[in-house]
Amino acid sequence: MSARSTSDAPASDAPWWRHGVVYQVYIRSFADGNGDGTGDLAGLRSRLGYLQRLGVDAVWITPWYASPMVDGGYDVADYRTIDPRFGTLDEAERLIAEAHQLGIRVIADLVPNHTSERHSWFREAIASPPGHPSRDRYHIRDGRGPDGSEPPNDWTSTFGGPAWTRLADGQWYLHLFAPEQPDLNWENPEVMAEFLDIQRFWLDRGIDGFRVDVAHGLVKDPTFSDLGPEHLEVLATVHPANHRHWDRDGVHEIVRGWRRLIDEYDDRMLVAEAWVTPDRLRLYTRPDEYHQAFSFSLLESEWDADELRSVIAEGVTVAVPNGSTPTWVLSNHDVMREATRYGLPKGTNWRMWPVTGPVEALDEELGRRRARAAALLLLGLPGSAYLYQGEELGLPEVWDLPTEALDDPVWERSDHAQRGRDGSRVPLPWESTGPSYGFGSNGGWLPQPAGWSALAASAQAEDADSTLSLYREAIALRRRLGTADEAIELLDLGRDVVAYRRGTGLTCVVNLGTSPVALPAHDRVLLRSEPGGPDDPSGPDGALEPDTAIWLM
Ligand code: NOJ
């Protein structure tokens, strides 16, 4: 691919993913090119210039394959076809070529834990009698009880309810997510062969890497024994080691097979979505496994200096001994947007809060301010940074979507205990006016709040103090300072301050306390999360206001 000009940055031979800023495109909510209310490849292609201007190194596109969309495309019916709602294979190839022309890599989403129930393999399996080899590609088993009418065990689905559904012939199949997402049996060699072939299919079309969905869930305890008290809550994030179906040692053998294939190509990568404990995360990035694995600790952390300091130290120690890099994430399409998360009081369970309230607990302005400070915290760190679309616009969670609009299976399957993840998936506002604020020529698949015209990308692009301008400047500075030097030193500037100095000379200071803090000696202010005011800290005597961050040289 043609490389972006880096003439003003110190040269680095490191592979691109080591320090890349990767922008997550949740395709159905990014940009709608054909006016049907769903984002698509045409929309994404029309906005590549925006992503180039933002300065990202790569995009990760959530599943674009043929799918009934029960789980937003994470229920794949055909891994070699683009869903007609998103476009065609030809268009995907054009998108890859156009992105490469602009110096942007393209990461596809690989979904190996389960298929859609509409996948030809599952159709064949359930049309075949018990014992037929096609059934062995999934976990299809007899039930318990005298007539087999009880599920094979007590496992529950991540989305709520039992993890087993009964077939017409009386057997049961396993689904760790929705019933429409039957789990594949990775003990069956046909499954491995098929996924190697799928990867080759996309690598040959120029895909630069794969984000691997549910990397920690592929292997199940062969005894299929009950979980007993080890049940996890709906949408639980951290999963214990060697659980009956999470984070089992066998998952590593699988990725080693994929890695051998990836290594046949130049410069491609694998990034794991593995919600596991930090001490186990390091196993996923051993030299013959994933190139990197999302560190979700930042995303899970409270706005608390102690916690953030240890998250940074941990992110570095988990990744570095393996030769991987920290892989930071503040948000994604599965969690509450940080502009809202940070506006809730410490200790709030943000998954439950949209249902339980109290509504008055939310301080939107505080959340907005902290999210901007968190952006500087994130983008100054060594390693790669994954941004979630709309994060650069400071979008809040739309936690009060009308219940009739909710599409995430979690809402129904949790018996309305959780609203699910739609609040972070509302279509992006591109323009201040027009139907769906420029998302498309008609409405979007989820309604946008009335106040979003000021948050539109076009409005923010004109405003030097906007969150979009902050992200653009931070990413440009990050590039200019260079990313080759991965060193970081945590500085002690007081209990409520998170501060670090990079090998590049950049110092980032974040004030999480309630009163201003003095800045360390510096030559220059590079960037501040809030525009100037009476407390303007750009002079050496300035102080940093609460819930703000600054980059110093
Ligand atoms: C993780 C994905 O990010 C999420 O959106 C999806 O529901 C589950 N995996 C199941 O595929």
XYZ file of C-alpha atoms and ligand atoms in Angstrom:
564
model
C 0.000 0.000 0.000
C 1.152 3.576 -0.543
C 2.420 4.971 2.717
C 1.319 8.249 4.246
C 3.998 10.917 4.204
C 5.855 10.826 7.486
C 8.529 13.323 6.526
C 8.053 15.293 9.728
C 8.178 12.272 12.018
C 11.253 10.467 13.292
C 11.717 7.348 11.171
C 10.499 4.053 12.583
C 10.912 0.574 11.168
C 8.423 -0.863 13.611
C 5.413 -2.610 12.086
C 2.484 -0.206 11.685
C 0.249 -1.904 14.231
C 2.708 -1.358 17.093
C 1.724 2.275 17.412
C -1.251 2.660 15.096
C -4.308 4.744 15.817
C -7.076 2.413 14.711
C -10.583 3.737 14.149
C -13.434 1.318 14.730
C -16.183 1.599 12.139
C -19.440 0.102 13.384
C -20.582 -0.163 9.824
C -24.341 0.013 10.155
C -24.084 3.298 12.076
C -21.209 5.057 10.330
C -22.555 6.534 7.085
C -25.467 5.512 4.887
C -24.709 5.847 1.179
C -28.007 4.597 -0.251
C -30.576 6.137 2.088
C -31.975 2.883 3.490
C -31.218 3.874 7.089
C -28.290 1.454 7.484
C -24.664 2.467 7.138
C -22.807 0.815 4.279
C -19.620 0.589 2.254
C -20.673 3.431 -0.036
C -21.075 5.642 3.033
C -17.726 4.579 4.424
C -15.978 5.156 1.094
C -17.431 8.660 0.931
C -15.965 9.446 4.370
C -12.456 8.082 3.939
C -11.208 11.650 3.481
C -12.574 12.474 6.929
C -10.636 9.559 8.428
C -7.483 10.601 6.640
C -7.911 14.162 7.949
C -8.431 12.726 11.445
C -5.067 11.040 10.959
C -5.828 7.417 11.716
C -3.520 4.616 10.571
C -6.184 1.978 10.137
C -9.866 1.229 10.294
C -11.361 -1.851 11.880
C -14.697 -2.570 10.261
C -17.206 -4.588 12.304
C -18.647 -7.638 10.482
C -19.753 -6.800 6.968
C -20.666 -10.332 5.922
C -24.058 -11.704 4.885
C -26.052 -11.837 8.100
C -29.610 -11.829 9.419
C -28.346 -9.032 11.775
C -29.709 -10.549 14.938
C -26.554 -9.329 16.676
C -25.519 -6.474 14.417
C -23.666 -8.756 11.981
C -21.900 -10.882 14.628
C -24.182 -13.645 13.363
C -22.524 -14.525 10.075
C -24.378 -16.542 7.433
C -21.620 -16.435 4.813
C -18.063 -15.315 5.593
C -17.142 -14.760 1.945
C -20.047 -12.516 0.981
C -20.783 -8.906 1.876
C -24.281 -8.376 3.220
C -26.360 -6.685 0.491
C -27.351 -4.000 3.005
C -23.677 -3.015 3.160
C -22.746 -3.484 -0.497
C -20.915 -6.010 -2.619
C -17.615 -7.835 -2.618
C -16.508 -5.675 -5.494
C -17.188 -2.568 -3.407
C -15.286 -4.020 -0.461
C -12.291 -4.520 -2.715
C -12.589 -0.964 -3.955
C -12.813 0.290 -0.392
C -9.638 -1.584 0.551
C -7.802 -0.130 -2.451
C -9.021 3.417 -1.780
C -8.128 3.233 1.900
C -4.657 1.969 1.009
C -4.230 4.856 -1.416
C -4.819 7.190 1.515
C -2.367 5.316 3.728
C -5.121 3.713 5.817
C -4.983 -0.030 6.569
C -8.138 -2.112 6.804
C -8.795 -4.628 9.575
C -11.737 -7.010 9.135
C -13.675 -8.623 11.954
C -13.366 -12.396 12.176
C -16.150 -14.182 14.043
C -14.960 -17.742 14.744
C -16.831 -18.645 17.933
C -20.244 -18.988 16.312
C -22.030 -18.685 13.005
C -25.539 -17.511 12.275
C -28.229 -20.176 12.465
C -28.700 -19.300 8.760
C -25.172 -20.479 7.898
C -25.249 -23.432 5.457
C -23.365 -25.593 7.970
C -26.012 -25.122 10.634
C -28.852 -25.644 8.147
C -27.204 -28.893 7.089
C -26.612 -29.943 10.693
C -30.184 -29.514 11.791
C -31.565 -31.114 8.628
C -29.450 -34.193 9.391
C -30.216 -36.875 11.965
C -28.446 -37.043 15.340
C -24.998 -38.539 14.938
C -24.515 -37.190 11.410
C -20.984 -35.760 10.908
C -22.360 -32.307 9.978
C -23.662 -32.006 13.534
C -20.164 -32.336 14.923
C -19.217 -28.868 13.593
C -21.388 -27.443 16.372
C -22.042 -28.449 19.955
C -25.217 -30.474 19.537
C -26.004 -32.858 22.367
C -28.715 -34.838 24.078
C -30.532 -33.185 26.929
C -30.839 -34.350 30.489
C -33.759 -35.926 32.304
C -35.619 -39.114 31.368
C -36.880 -37.684 28.063
C -33.956 -35.343 27.437
C -36.156 -32.325 27.969
C -33.666 -30.569 30.246
C -30.702 -28.710 28.685
C -27.390 -30.647 28.736
C -26.057 -28.394 31.507
C -26.717 -25.150 33.383
C -24.620 -22.812 31.217
C -26.146 -19.409 30.496
C -25.878 -17.078 27.524
C -23.866 -13.840 27.725
C -27.060 -12.085 26.621
C -29.173 -13.713 29.347
C -31.205 -16.919 29.516
C -29.998 -20.474 28.930
C -27.091 -21.175 26.571
C -28.957 -24.128 25.015
C -31.868 -24.298 22.601
C -33.727 -27.477 21.723
C -34.039 -28.697 18.157
C -37.211 -30.254 16.721
C -35.619 -33.721 16.969
C -35.058 -33.299 20.709
C -31.301 -32.602 20.799
C -29.925 -29.283 22.062
C -27.333 -26.880 20.609
C -25.032 -24.533 22.474
C -25.014 -20.749 21.986
C -22.965 -18.581 24.321
C -24.740 -15.579 22.771
C -28.181 -15.449 21.087
C -29.982 -18.655 20.029
C -29.436 -17.450 16.452
C -25.649 -17.766 17.043
C -24.810 -21.482 17.435
C -21.282 -22.089 18.773
C -18.830 -23.876 16.512
C -16.971 -26.947 17.715
C -13.285 -26.123 17.358
C -12.343 -29.728 18.160
C -13.578 -30.560 14.670
C -10.720 -30.158 12.138
C -13.120 -28.995 9.427
C -13.724 -25.842 11.446
C -10.037 -24.978 11.511
C -9.656 -25.695 7.800
C -12.640 -23.522 6.973
C -11.411 -20.545 8.996
C -7.952 -20.740 7.482
C -9.591 -20.626 4.104
C -11.779 -17.667 5.094
C -8.735 -15.764 6.309
C -6.848 -16.506 3.128
C -9.849 -15.302 1.122
C -9.657 -11.854 2.756
C -5.873 -11.648 3.021
C -5.702 -12.231 -0.723
C -8.060 -9.286 -1.134
C -5.695 -7.004 0.728
C -7.094 -7.077 4.263
C -4.331 -5.967 6.656
C -5.471 -7.897 9.686
C -8.291 -9.364 11.711
C -9.870 -8.349 14.950
C -10.867 -11.715 16.375
C -14.242 -11.835 18.095
C -14.555 -13.742 21.396
C -10.974 -14.990 21.132
C -11.239 -16.407 24.650
C -14.388 -18.458 24.057
C -13.529 -20.936 21.321
C -12.823 -23.954 23.510
C -15.343 -25.545 25.847
C -14.824 -27.942 28.722
C -15.255 -31.378 27.071
C -17.032 -32.713 30.159
C -19.758 -30.099 29.690
C -20.306 -30.184 33.433
C -22.440 -27.655 35.295
C -21.140 -24.244 36.242
C -22.820 -24.220 39.596
C -22.078 -20.979 41.415
C -19.667 -19.750 38.727
C -22.391 -18.021 36.737
C -21.531 -14.606 35.353
C -23.908 -11.679 35.023
C -25.389 -10.673 31.658
C -22.691 -9.009 29.491
C -20.061 -9.658 32.159
C -16.706 -8.413 30.981
C -13.835 -10.005 32.886
C -13.976 -13.780 32.664
C -12.113 -16.086 35.062
C -9.331 -18.334 33.812
C -10.109 -21.904 32.795
C -13.806 -21.357 33.205
C -16.035 -24.038 31.631
C -16.183 -22.043 28.415
C -14.001 -18.936 28.806
C -10.268 -18.516 28.588
C -9.386 -22.184 28.397
C -5.808 -23.088 27.541
C -6.866 -24.769 24.297
C -7.658 -21.441 22.603
C -3.941 -20.788 22.187
C -3.358 -23.793 19.964
C -6.004 -22.479 17.579
C -4.461 -19.054 17.157
C -1.039 -20.559 16.560
C -2.492 -22.215 13.485
C -3.854 -18.881 12.242
C -0.591 -17.110 12.960
C 1.326 -19.492 10.721
C -0.964 -18.469 7.886
C -0.756 -14.730 8.654
C 3.031 -14.948 8.697
C 2.992 -16.142 5.099
C 1.873 -12.612 4.219
C 3.752 -9.335 4.747
C 2.797 -6.941 7.465
C -0.598 -8.376 8.455
C -1.810 -8.686 12.025
C -4.235 -10.290 14.465
C -5.764 -8.480 17.421
C -7.667 -10.434 20.058
C -10.885 -9.483 21.734
C -10.335 -11.436 24.943
C -12.124 -10.354 28.099
C -9.759 -12.069 30.499
C -7.718 -11.145 33.532
C -4.501 -9.180 32.847
C -2.262 -12.037 33.958
C -3.936 -14.266 31.363
C -4.048 -11.596 28.650
C -0.293 -11.799 28.290
C -0.640 -15.422 27.095
C -2.598 -14.262 24.040
C 0.278 -12.149 22.734
C 3.072 -14.683 22.927
C 5.291 -14.375 19.856
C 3.513 -17.108 17.892
C -0.009 -15.954 18.783
C -1.852 -12.627 18.430
C 0.187 -9.557 17.563
C -1.804 -7.686 20.137
C -4.807 -8.061 22.436
C -7.129 -5.286 23.564
C -6.393 -4.150 27.073
C -9.885 -3.402 28.353
C -8.659 -2.239 31.747
C -8.699 1.419 30.702
C -12.264 1.099 29.517
C -13.275 -0.614 32.738
C -11.511 1.824 35.007
C -13.257 4.460 37.076
C -12.189 8.107 36.829
C -9.720 7.491 39.607
C -6.018 8.339 39.614
C -4.874 5.275 41.549
C -6.793 2.945 39.312
C -5.635 4.596 36.094
C -2.006 4.583 37.182
C -2.103 0.875 37.833
C -3.960 0.255 34.577
C -1.179 2.017 32.651
C 1.568 0.135 34.474
C -0.269 -3.127 33.929
C -0.936 -2.449 30.219
C 2.760 -1.970 29.675
C 3.898 -4.976 31.705
C 1.363 -7.300 30.089
C 2.407 -6.482 26.555
C 6.081 -5.649 26.586
C 7.733 -8.906 27.755
C 6.185 -10.671 24.756
C 7.333 -8.086 22.260
C 3.746 -6.942 21.802
C 2.568 -3.407 22.529
C -0.095 -2.081 24.862
C -3.392 -1.897 22.995
C -5.565 0.770 24.560
C -9.331 1.104 24.290
C -11.590 3.726 25.878
C -14.786 2.527 24.291
C -16.361 0.312 21.653
C -19.786 -0.755 20.422
C -20.349 -3.012 23.450
C -20.016 -0.484 26.260
C -21.468 2.827 27.407
C -19.745 5.763 25.722
C -17.134 7.358 27.964
C -18.645 10.855 27.791
C -21.563 9.407 29.766
C -19.673 6.797 31.805
C -17.407 9.472 33.268
C -20.405 11.645 34.127
C -21.809 9.029 36.523
C -20.787 8.858 40.181
C -17.990 6.488 41.095
C -19.178 2.938 41.636
C -22.207 3.219 39.321
C -22.903 0.033 37.380
C -23.219 1.715 33.983
C -24.797 -1.321 32.374
C -27.693 -1.211 34.805
C -27.966 2.541 35.326
C -30.099 3.285 32.215
C -32.766 1.028 33.765
C -32.254 1.641 37.469
C -31.269 5.344 37.423
C -31.384 7.700 39.153
C -31.370 9.968 36.124
C -30.136 12.948 38.198
C -26.920 11.075 38.936
C -25.622 11.950 35.472
C -23.515 15.113 35.115
C -23.204 15.467 31.335
C -20.821 18.413 31.400
C -18.464 16.613 33.761
C -18.530 13.519 31.572
C -17.754 15.585 28.471
C -14.813 17.281 30.191
C -13.348 14.057 31.497
C -13.753 12.297 28.160
C -11.661 15.030 26.513
C -9.002 14.664 29.190
C -9.087 10.884 28.721
C -8.429 11.375 24.995
C -5.086 13.026 25.782
C -4.322 10.358 28.367
C -4.986 7.676 25.744
C -3.266 9.211 22.746
C -0.064 10.015 24.615
C 0.494 6.431 25.726
C 2.904 4.070 23.959
C 1.408 1.275 21.887
C -1.682 1.415 19.751
C -4.926 3.245 20.443
C -8.271 1.977 19.203
C -10.872 4.720 18.834
C -14.570 4.002 18.543
C -16.458 5.994 15.914
C -18.041 9.097 17.434
C -15.537 9.171 20.304
C -13.741 11.906 18.358
C -17.010 13.880 18.324
C -17.482 13.468 22.078
C -20.791 11.698 21.493
C -22.628 10.735 24.668
C -24.439 7.440 25.184
C -28.061 7.645 24.056
C -29.144 5.796 27.157
C -32.810 6.763 26.832
C -33.638 5.392 23.370
C -37.341 4.545 23.157
C -37.666 0.894 24.122
C -39.526 0.119 20.888
C -36.395 1.174 18.976
C -34.077 -1.204 20.847
C -32.560 -3.861 18.622
C -29.897 -5.476 20.821
C -31.031 -8.987 21.856
C -29.834 -8.174 25.385
C -32.933 -6.074 26.132
C -35.342 -8.996 25.664
C -33.039 -11.763 26.832
C -32.188 -9.996 30.083
C -35.925 -9.632 30.757
C -35.486 -5.863 30.446
C -32.960 -5.758 33.286
C -30.465 -4.206 30.857
C -31.199 -2.008 27.871
C -28.264 -3.442 25.968
C -25.725 -1.737 23.779
C -27.758 0.262 21.268
C -27.100 3.540 23.079
C -23.513 3.498 21.818
C -24.563 2.490 18.282
C -26.695 5.464 17.265
C -25.880 6.652 13.707
C -23.201 9.335 13.532
C -24.154 12.983 12.973
C -22.202 14.349 10.009
C -24.087 17.588 9.282
C -25.964 19.987 11.560
C -29.148 19.762 9.533
C -31.034 17.343 7.368
C -32.594 13.982 8.029
C -30.387 11.919 10.333
C -27.867 14.795 10.501
C -26.180 13.780 7.277
C -25.881 10.107 8.241
C -27.967 9.364 5.162
C -30.659 10.889 3.007
C -33.345 9.425 5.277
C -33.619 8.506 8.932
C -31.178 6.117 10.563
C -31.955 2.673 11.963
C -31.863 4.162 15.470
C -33.164 7.658 16.243
C -30.622 10.395 17.037
C -31.292 12.842 19.869
C -32.536 16.308 18.926
C -29.456 18.030 20.347
C -26.951 16.398 18.022
C -26.656 19.158 15.431
C -23.950 20.898 17.489
C -22.047 17.615 17.712
C -22.062 17.060 13.944
C -18.665 16.487 12.354
C -19.124 19.432 9.966
C -19.873 21.836 12.844
C -16.945 20.590 14.900
C -14.538 20.759 11.971
C -15.027 24.554 11.895
C -14.463 24.973 15.614
C -10.861 24.968 16.857
C -12.033 24.134 20.390
C -14.217 21.179 19.446
C -13.556 17.607 20.489
C -12.941 16.708 16.836
C -10.245 19.392 16.623
C -8.709 18.090 19.852
C -8.484 14.545 18.453
C -7.095 15.789 15.146
C -4.414 17.818 16.859
C -3.514 15.077 19.318
C -3.175 12.452 16.581
C -1.109 14.816 14.412
C 1.184 15.647 17.345
C 1.519 11.980 18.240
C 2.684 11.326 14.686
C 5.023 14.304 14.665
C 6.665 13.373 17.963
C 7.260 9.926 16.574
C 6.220 6.574 17.884
C 9.447 4.636 17.624
C 10.388 5.260 21.241
C 8.020 3.156 23.333
C 9.455 4.175 26.714
C 7.152 5.553 29.409
C 7.832 6.702 32.952
C 5.042 7.340 35.419
C 5.567 10.595 37.321
C 4.511 11.236 40.888
C 2.718 14.598 40.897
C 0.385 13.854 43.759
C -2.357 11.445 44.718
C -4.989 12.777 42.305
C -2.754 13.215 39.300
C -1.931 10.771 36.555
C 1.231 11.881 34.780
C 3.744 10.209 32.544
C 6.764 11.148 30.495
C 7.494 9.502 27.162
C 10.828 8.778 25.549
C 9.860 11.373 22.957
C 9.929 14.134 25.574
C 6.139 14.373 25.776
C 4.756 14.756 29.285
C 1.045 14.147 29.830
C -0.596 15.361 33.040
C -4.203 14.617 33.984
C -5.845 16.140 37.043
C -8.451 13.811 38.528
C -8.768 15.744 41.778
C -11.040 18.579 42.813
C -8.544 21.449 42.937
C -5.989 22.813 40.470
C -2.532 21.240 40.469
C 0.818 22.810 39.654
C 2.464 21.720 36.440
C 5.973 20.281 36.320
C 8.694 22.395 34.695
C 8.290 22.513 30.942
C 9.382 24.427 27.875
C 6.161 24.383 25.968
C 2.498 23.505 26.179
C 1.616 21.310 23.235
C -2.073 20.693 23.795
C -4.739 21.051 26.480
C -8.009 19.220 26.798
C -9.923 22.454 27.545
C -9.433 25.771 25.768
C -7.863 28.709 27.645
C -9.494 30.714 30.427
C -8.422 32.678 33.459
C -6.511 29.637 34.634
C -4.659 29.337 31.331
C -1.748 27.088 32.222
C 0.299 27.855 29.128
C 2.749 29.858 31.227
C 5.198 28.018 33.501
C 3.296 29.162 36.594
C -0.041 27.939 35.395
C -2.027 25.262 37.176
C -4.087 22.475 35.722
C -7.818 22.585 36.434
C -9.688 19.496 37.704
C -10.818 16.970 35.102
C -8.521 18.335 32.440
C -5.310 17.113 30.822
C -2.334 18.759 29.216
C 0.557 17.742 26.972
C 3.850 19.438 27.777
C 7.281 19.347 26.219
C -18.212 -9.350 20.843
C -18.774 -8.305 19.949
O -18.043 -7.120 20.108
C -20.229 -8.159 20.344
O -20.816 -7.043 19.749
C -20.951 -9.430 19.997
O -22.286 -9.346 20.450
C -20.284 -10.630 20.661
N -18.864 -10.614 20.549
C -20.771 -11.919 20.035
O -20.268 -12.046 18.743
